Coordinates of C-alpha atoms in Angstrom, one line a residue:
V1 CA 142.3 125.5 52.8
Q2 CA 143.8 122.5 54.4
L3 CA 144.8 119.3 52.6
Q4 CA 145.8 116.0 53.8
A5 CA 147.1 113.2 51.3
S6 CA 146.8 109.6 52.4
G7 CA 146.7 106.0 50.9
G8 CA 150.6 105.7 50.5
G9 CA 152.2 102.8 51.1
M10 CA 154.8 100.0 50.2
V11 CA 154.0 98.2 46.9
Q12 CA 155.8 96.0 44.3
T13 CA 156.5 96.7 40.7
G14 CA 153.5 96.2 38.7
D15 CA 151.2 96.9 41.7
S16 CA 148.4 99.7 41.8
L17 CA 147.8 102.2 44.6
S18 CA 145.2 104.7 45.1
L19 CA 146.0 107.8 46.8
S20 CA 143.6 110.3 48.5
C21 CA 143.4 114.1 49.4
E22 CA 140.9 115.3 51.7
A23 CA 140.2 119.1 52.1
S24 CA 138.8 120.9 55.0
G25 CA 138.1 124.5 55.7
R26 CA 136.6 125.5 52.2
A27 CA 135.1 123.7 49.2
L28 CA 137.5 122.5 46.4
S29 CA 135.0 123.1 44.0
T30 CA 136.3 126.4 42.8
Y31 CA 139.9 125.2 42.8
V32 CA 142.1 123.5 40.3
M33 CA 143.7 120.5 42.0
G34 CA 147.0 119.0 41.4
W35 CA 149.4 116.1 42.4
F36 CA 153.1 116.4 42.7
R37 CA 155.8 114.0 44.0
Q38 CA 159.5 114.5 45.1
A39 CA 161.8 111.7 45.4
P40 CA 164.7 112.0 47.6
G41 CA 167.5 114.4 46.1
K42 CA 165.2 115.6 43.3
E43 CA 162.9 118.6 42.7
R44 CA 159.2 118.5 43.1
E45 CA 157.6 117.1 40.0
F46 CA 154.2 117.7 38.5
L47 CA 152.0 114.7 37.7
A48 CA 148.4 115.6 37.2
A49 CA 145.7 118.2 37.6
V50 CA 142.1 118.5 37.0
A51 CA 139.9 121.5 36.5
W52 CA 137.1 122.7 38.7
A53 CA 134.2 120.7 37.0
N54 CA 136.3 117.5 36.3
L55 CA 135.9 118.0 32.7
R56 CA 139.4 118.2 31.7
A57 CA 142.6 116.5 33.4
Y58 CA 146.2 117.3 32.6
Y59 CA 148.9 114.7 32.9
A60 CA 152.7 114.7 32.8
D61 CA 154.1 112.4 30.2
S62 CA 156.1 110.4 32.7
V63 CA 152.5 109.0 34.3
K64 CA 150.2 109.4 31.3
G65 CA 148.3 106.3 30.7
R66 CA 149.2 105.0 34.3
F67 CA 147.8 107.5 36.5
T68 CA 144.3 108.7 36.6
M69 CA 143.2 111.9 38.7
S70 CA 139.6 112.4 39.7
R71 CA 137.8 114.6 42.0
D72 CA 134.7 114.4 44.1
N73 CA 133.5 118.2 44.8
A74 CA 130.6 117.2 47.0
K75 CA 133.0 115.0 49.3
N76 CA 135.7 117.5 49.1
T77 CA 138.3 114.9 47.7
V78 CA 140.6 114.1 45.0
A79 CA 142.1 110.8 44.2
L80 CA 145.3 109.7 42.1
Q81 CA 144.7 106.1 40.9
M82 CA 148.2 104.7 40.2
N83 CA 148.6 101.4 38.1
S84 CA 151.8 99.7 36.8
L85 CA 153.9 101.1 39.5
K86 CA 157.5 101.2 38.8
P87 CA 160.5 101.7 41.4
E88 CA 160.9 105.2 39.9
D89 CA 157.6 106.1 41.2
T90 CA 158.9 106.0 44.7
A91 CA 158.5 109.4 46.0
L92 CA 156.6 111.5 48.3
Y93 CA 153.3 112.5 47.0
Y94 CA 151.5 115.9 47.6
C95 CA 148.1 117.4 46.8
A96 CA 147.6 120.8 46.0
A97 CA 145.2 123.6 45.3
S98 CA 145.1 126.4 42.8
S99 CA 142.8 129.2 42.1
K100 CA 144.0 129.3 38.2
W101 CA 144.3 127.1 35.5
T102 CA 147.6 128.5 34.3
N103 CA 151.1 126.9 34.8
L104 CA 149.7 123.9 36.0
T105 CA 153.1 122.4 36.1
V106 CA 154.8 124.9 38.2
V107 CA 155.2 124.3 42.0
G108 CA 154.6 128.0 42.4
S109 CA 151.5 128.4 40.8
Y110 CA 149.5 126.4 43.6
D111 CA 148.1 128.2 46.7
Y112 CA 147.9 125.5 49.2
W113 CA 149.6 122.1 49.7
G114 CA 149.1 119.1 51.8
R115 CA 151.4 117.0 53.8
G116 CA 152.8 114.3 51.6
T117 CA 152.2 110.5 51.6
E118 CA 155.0 108.1 51.0
V119 CA 155.1 105.8 48.2
T120 CA 157.7 103.1 47.9
V121 CA 157.8 100.8 45.1
S122 CA 160.3 97.7 45.2
S123 CA 161.7 95.8 42.1

């Protein structure tokens, strides 16, 4: 599975941004999909994950209520809608795929990673 995240950019505090992750090489429908981010000098941080059938989403407390993750298995894509952005949301954002709905917050639980897309939020 090859993953490619896109949609990053430079925005101001309070703005919204929508990220997209497109998969190729294999259908995403059997994978748990996750979004992570990594700020300079910090460890990669879990943000959200969605199960196969898009019936259950799990969010980190830091983004709950502001970020919404969705998936479209027919289009082989996942999205991350980010609202009320803050300067501390500035990071490189990654999408990832896992074959198991366990340890969702752990980087090592994911089998495939895409290249990140950069988000910068200015104050």
